[in-house]
Amino acid sequence: AQSVTQLGSHVSVSEGALVLLRCNYSSSVPPYLFWYVQYPNQGLQLLLKYTTGATLVKGINGFEAEFKKSETSFHLTKPSAHMSDAAEYFCAVTTGGGKLIFGQGTELSVKP
Amino acid sequence: DTEVTQTPKHLVMGMTNKKSLKCEQHMGHRAMYWYKQKAKKPPELMFVYSYEKLSINESVPSRFSPECPNSSLLNLHLHALQPEDSALYLCASSPPGQLQETQYFGPGTRLLVL
């Protein structure tokens, strides 16, 4: 069975500071991993994904994530936060077949 | 065309009403999904259609009835809903392939049941 744990339901950073959102997964087979962002009153937007190959994945809006098999982690980072990054972020895992397993989400606040 | 569209954006209905939610994509995706999302929670999978056939039903009450008339269109028919069914309903689609792993989401329909 697969599962996803996002550490911290709420993260607050200052504008220009590093953003680090943590995600750990559990999977008995090689996983596919995703980060989605959800702005208020909107759907989910795919930020980035890891399927196979390079373990450092670059996404949209300056975000990136690194797949670390030994740590079963897929943390999301951005070097410099912008006010427009304030949103809910979901980490998700799948091994195929249509079932995405989501973490509980992390709300990112950005202070001016 | 690289997006999933959903109509309506908002819907208010009484418990005796019948209504439908619509989802469309023109990206050639062959799997489509319905999710329900409550506030401050992750989306919960309801149904999966693969090549226009229902492949997953996550034990959803029969007052929700999905329909996939063709590869581009997905409907969710609603009847005799309860106030606790009020939520954001999200549609998603994924490209053809063995694993269909990457899902692309629409903007959602916010449903309020009175």
Short mmCIF file of C-alpha atoms in Angstrom, two decimals:
data_model
loop_
_atom_site.label_atom_id
_atom_site.label_comp_id
_atom_site.label_asym_id
_atom_site.label_seq_id
_atom_site.Cartn_x
_atom_site.Cartn_y
_atom_site.Cartn_z
CA ALA A 1 0.00 0.00 0.00
CA GLN A 2 1.13 3.52 -0.71
CA SER A 3 0.89 6.55 1.51
CA VAL A 4 2.10 10.13 1.63
CA THR A 5 2.97 12.26 4.64
CA GLN A 6 3.40 15.99 4.38
CA LEU A 7 5.17 17.43 7.39
CA GLY A 8 3.55 20.64 8.51
CA SER A 9 -0.01 21.56 7.63
CA HIS A 10 1.01 25.20 7.53
CA VAL A 11 4.31 26.82 6.56
CA SER A 12 4.98 30.55 6.72
CA VAL A 13 7.94 32.26 5.06
CA SER A 14 8.95 35.81 4.32
CA GLU A 15 9.02 37.10 0.77
CA GLY A 16 12.41 36.30 -0.74
CA ALA A 17 13.12 33.46 1.70
CA LEU A 18 13.66 29.81 0.86
CA VAL A 19 10.55 27.67 0.55
CA LEU A 20 10.83 24.06 1.75
CA LEU A 21 7.76 21.84 1.82
CA ARG A 22 8.35 18.31 3.04
CA CYS A 23 6.90 15.12 1.62
CA ASN A 24 7.68 11.52 2.58
CA TYR A 25 6.12 8.56 0.86
CA SER A 26 5.68 4.87 1.39
CA SER A 27 5.50 2.50 -1.55
CA SER A 28 6.37 -1.14 -2.09
CA VAL A 29 7.12 -0.57 -5.77
CA PRO A 30 8.89 2.29 -7.59
CA PRO A 31 6.58 5.25 -7.23
CA TYR A 32 5.65 8.11 -9.45
CA LEU A 33 5.60 11.31 -7.40
CA PHE A 34 3.87 14.62 -7.95
CA TRP A 35 3.46 18.06 -6.47
CA TYR A 36 0.27 19.97 -7.17
CA VAL A 37 -0.61 23.53 -6.19
CA GLN A 38 -4.12 24.78 -5.49
CA TYR A 39 -4.86 28.49 -5.35
CA PRO A 40 -8.01 29.60 -3.51
CA ASN A 41 -11.22 28.59 -5.27
CA GLN A 42 -9.34 26.87 -8.09
CA GLY A 43 -8.50 23.37 -9.24
CA LEU A 44 -5.16 21.61 -8.85
CA GLN A 45 -2.27 22.60 -11.08
CA LEU A 46 0.61 20.23 -11.72
CA LEU A 47 3.85 21.79 -10.47
CA LEU A 48 6.23 18.94 -11.27
CA LYS A 49 6.52 15.18 -11.35
CA TYR A 50 9.07 12.41 -10.95
CA THR A 51 8.59 9.22 -12.95
CA THR A 52 12.01 7.85 -13.88
CA GLY A 53 15.44 9.25 -14.70
CA ALA A 54 16.94 12.37 -13.17
CA THR A 55 16.16 12.63 -9.49
CA LEU A 56 16.21 16.44 -9.42
CA VAL A 57 13.05 17.62 -11.11
CA LYS A 58 12.38 21.18 -12.15
CA GLY A 59 8.85 22.46 -12.38
CA ILE A 60 6.92 25.59 -13.12
CA ASN A 61 7.22 28.91 -11.26
CA GLY A 62 10.78 28.22 -10.13
CA PHE A 63 9.96 25.15 -8.00
CA GLU A 64 12.02 21.99 -7.93
CA ALA A 65 12.00 18.72 -6.02
CA GLU A 66 14.50 15.96 -5.44
CA PHE A 67 13.59 12.28 -5.29
CA LYS A 68 15.63 10.58 -2.57
CA LYS A 69 14.92 6.88 -2.54
CA SER A 70 17.06 6.19 0.53
CA GLU A 71 15.07 8.74 2.53
CA THR A 72 11.74 8.04 0.79
CA SER A 73 11.38 11.77 0.37
CA PHE A 74 10.32 14.18 -2.35
CA HIS A 75 10.66 17.64 -0.79
CA LEU A 76 9.63 20.74 -2.75
CA THR A 77 11.87 23.81 -2.75
CA LYS A 78 12.01 27.28 -4.21
CA PRO A 79 15.00 29.56 -3.57
CA SER A 80 13.04 32.79 -3.18
CA ALA A 81 9.37 32.99 -2.19
CA HIS A 82 7.01 35.38 -3.90
CA MET A 83 3.68 36.62 -2.59
CA SER A 84 1.97 34.83 -5.47
CA ASP A 85 3.25 31.46 -4.14
CA ALA A 86 0.74 31.56 -1.28
CA ALA A 87 -1.46 28.53 -1.86
CA GLU A 88 -2.16 24.94 -0.77
CA TYR A 89 0.40 22.39 -1.92
CA PHE A 90 -0.30 18.67 -2.26
CA CYS A 91 2.23 15.89 -2.66
CA ALA A 92 0.89 12.74 -4.32
CA VAL A 93 2.09 9.25 -5.23
CA THR A 94 0.89 6.60 -7.64
CA THR A 95 2.07 3.30 -9.04
CA GLY A 96 -0.42 3.52 -11.90
CA GLY A 97 -3.96 2.37 -12.51
CA GLY A 98 -5.53 5.74 -11.91
CA LYS A 99 -5.26 6.03 -8.13
CA LEU A 100 -3.41 9.09 -6.90
CA ILE A 101 -2.72 9.04 -3.18
CA PHE A 102 -2.55 12.57 -1.80
CA GLY A 103 -0.91 13.92 1.30
CA GLN A 104 -3.00 16.08 3.62
CA GLY A 105 -1.66 19.26 2.09
CA THR A 106 0.51 22.14 3.28
CA GLU A 107 -0.76 25.69 3.27
CA LEU A 108 2.02 28.11 2.36
CA SER A 109 1.77 31.70 3.58
CA VAL A 110 4.17 34.38 2.35
CA LYS A 111 4.72 37.45 4.51
CA PRO A 112 5.75 40.76 2.93
CA ASP B 1 -6.21 22.85 -26.41
CA THR B 2 -4.38 21.88 -23.23
CA GLU B 3 -6.93 22.11 -20.50
CA VAL B 4 -9.79 20.42 -18.73
CA THR B 5 -12.95 22.51 -18.56
CA GLN B 6 -15.81 22.12 -16.11
CA THR B 7 -19.30 23.59 -16.07
CA PRO B 8 -20.93 25.10 -14.20
CA LYS B 9 -18.45 26.89 -11.94
CA HIS B 10 -21.01 27.12 -9.15
CA LEU B 11 -24.20 25.18 -8.47
CA VAL B 12 -26.81 25.50 -5.75
CA MET B 13 -29.41 22.76 -5.54
CA GLY B 14 -32.08 21.51 -3.21
CA MET B 15 -32.19 17.99 -1.89
CA THR B 16 -34.95 17.01 -4.31
CA ASN B 17 -33.33 18.46 -7.43
CA LYS B 18 -31.61 16.65 -10.28
CA LYS B 19 -28.60 18.35 -11.79
CA SER B 20 -25.53 17.42 -13.80
CA LEU B 21 -21.89 18.45 -13.80
CA LYS B 22 -19.97 18.44 -17.05
CA CYS B 23 -16.29 17.95 -17.80
CA GLU B 24 -14.54 18.19 -21.17
CA GLN B 25 -11.03 17.73 -22.46
CA HIS B 26 -9.68 17.79 -26.01
CA MET B 27 -6.15 16.57 -25.31
CA GLY B 28 -6.73 13.02 -26.53
CA HIS B 29 -6.69 11.69 -22.97
CA ARG B 30 -8.39 8.34 -22.51
CA ALA B 31 -8.81 8.27 -18.74
CA MET B 32 -11.06 10.68 -16.86
CA TYR B 33 -11.75 11.06 -13.16
CA TRP B 34 -14.18 12.59 -10.69
CA TYR B 35 -12.96 13.78 -7.31
CA LYS B 36 -14.73 15.36 -4.34
CA GLN B 37 -12.84 17.89 -2.23
CA LYS B 38 -13.95 19.31 1.09
CA ALA B 39 -12.42 22.48 2.46
CA LYS B 40 -8.84 22.17 3.68
CA LYS B 41 -8.69 18.50 2.64
CA PRO B 42 -7.07 16.64 -0.27
CA PRO B 43 -9.25 15.47 -3.17
CA GLU B 44 -10.99 12.12 -2.71
CA LEU B 45 -11.33 9.88 -5.75
CA MET B 46 -14.90 8.99 -6.70
CA PHE B 47 -14.83 7.42 -10.17
CA VAL B 48 -12.36 6.53 -12.92
CA TYR B 49 -13.23 5.97 -16.56
CA SER B 50 -10.70 4.33 -18.83
CA TYR B 51 -11.44 4.22 -22.56
CA GLU B 52 -15.03 5.22 -21.80
CA LYS B 53 -15.57 2.31 -19.43
CA LEU B 54 -16.02 2.67 -15.68
CA SER B 55 -12.93 1.11 -14.11
CA ILE B 56 -13.05 2.37 -10.52
CA ASN B 57 -16.00 3.27 -8.28
CA GLU B 58 -14.81 4.12 -4.81
CA SER B 59 -18.05 2.96 -3.15
CA VAL B 60 -19.77 6.21 -4.00
CA PRO B 61 -23.49 6.49 -3.03
CA SER B 62 -25.89 5.90 -5.90
CA ARG B 63 -27.16 9.48 -5.73
CA PHE B 64 -24.01 10.22 -7.77
CA SER B 65 -24.17 8.70 -11.25
CA PRO B 66 -21.26 9.11 -13.66
CA GLU B 67 -21.49 8.92 -17.42
CA CYS B 68 -18.83 8.98 -20.14
CA PRO B 69 -20.61 9.50 -23.51
CA ASN B 70 -17.34 9.75 -25.46
CA SER B 71 -13.61 10.07 -24.93
CA SER B 72 -13.77 13.85 -24.46
CA LEU B 73 -16.75 14.21 -22.17
CA LEU B 74 -17.53 13.15 -18.61
CA ASN B 75 -20.73 13.88 -16.74
CA LEU B 76 -21.74 13.49 -13.12
CA HIS B 77 -25.48 13.26 -12.57
CA LEU B 78 -26.72 14.32 -9.15
CA HIS B 79 -30.02 13.33 -7.56
CA ALA B 80 -31.40 13.58 -4.03
CA LEU B 81 -28.16 14.92 -2.60
CA GLN B 82 -27.58 15.66 1.06
CA PRO B 83 -26.14 18.86 2.57
CA GLU B 84 -22.94 16.96 3.40
CA ASP B 85 -22.41 16.49 -0.34
CA SER B 86 -21.60 20.19 -0.59
CA ALA B 87 -18.01 20.36 -1.83
CA LEU B 88 -15.75 21.22 -4.73
CA TYR B 89 -16.08 18.58 -7.46
CA LEU B 90 -12.98 18.20 -9.57
CA CYS B 91 -12.57 16.47 -12.89
CA ALA B 92 -9.21 15.24 -14.15
CA SER B 93 -7.87 13.45 -17.18
CA SER B 94 -4.68 11.59 -18.04
CA PRO B 95 -2.96 10.63 -21.29
CA PRO B 96 -3.22 7.14 -22.79
CA GLY B 97 -0.57 4.73 -21.65
CA GLN B 98 -0.14 1.72 -19.48
CA LEU B 99 0.08 3.58 -16.23
CA GLN B 100 -1.92 6.73 -16.95
CA GLU B 101 -0.01 8.29 -14.13
CA THR B 102 -0.15 12.02 -14.71
CA GLN B 103 -3.51 13.61 -14.02
CA TYR B 104 -4.49 17.09 -15.16
CA PHE B 105 -7.26 18.80 -13.25
CA GLY B 106 -10.05 21.15 -14.20
CA PRO B 107 -11.02 24.23 -12.17
CA GLY B 108 -13.85 22.46 -10.38
CA THR B 109 -17.55 22.98 -9.73
CA ARG B 110 -18.42 24.30 -6.30
CA LEU B 111 -21.64 22.63 -5.22
CA LEU B 112 -23.90 23.78 -2.41
CA VAL B 113 -26.79 21.53 -1.37
CA LEU B 114 -29.52 23.21 0.63
#
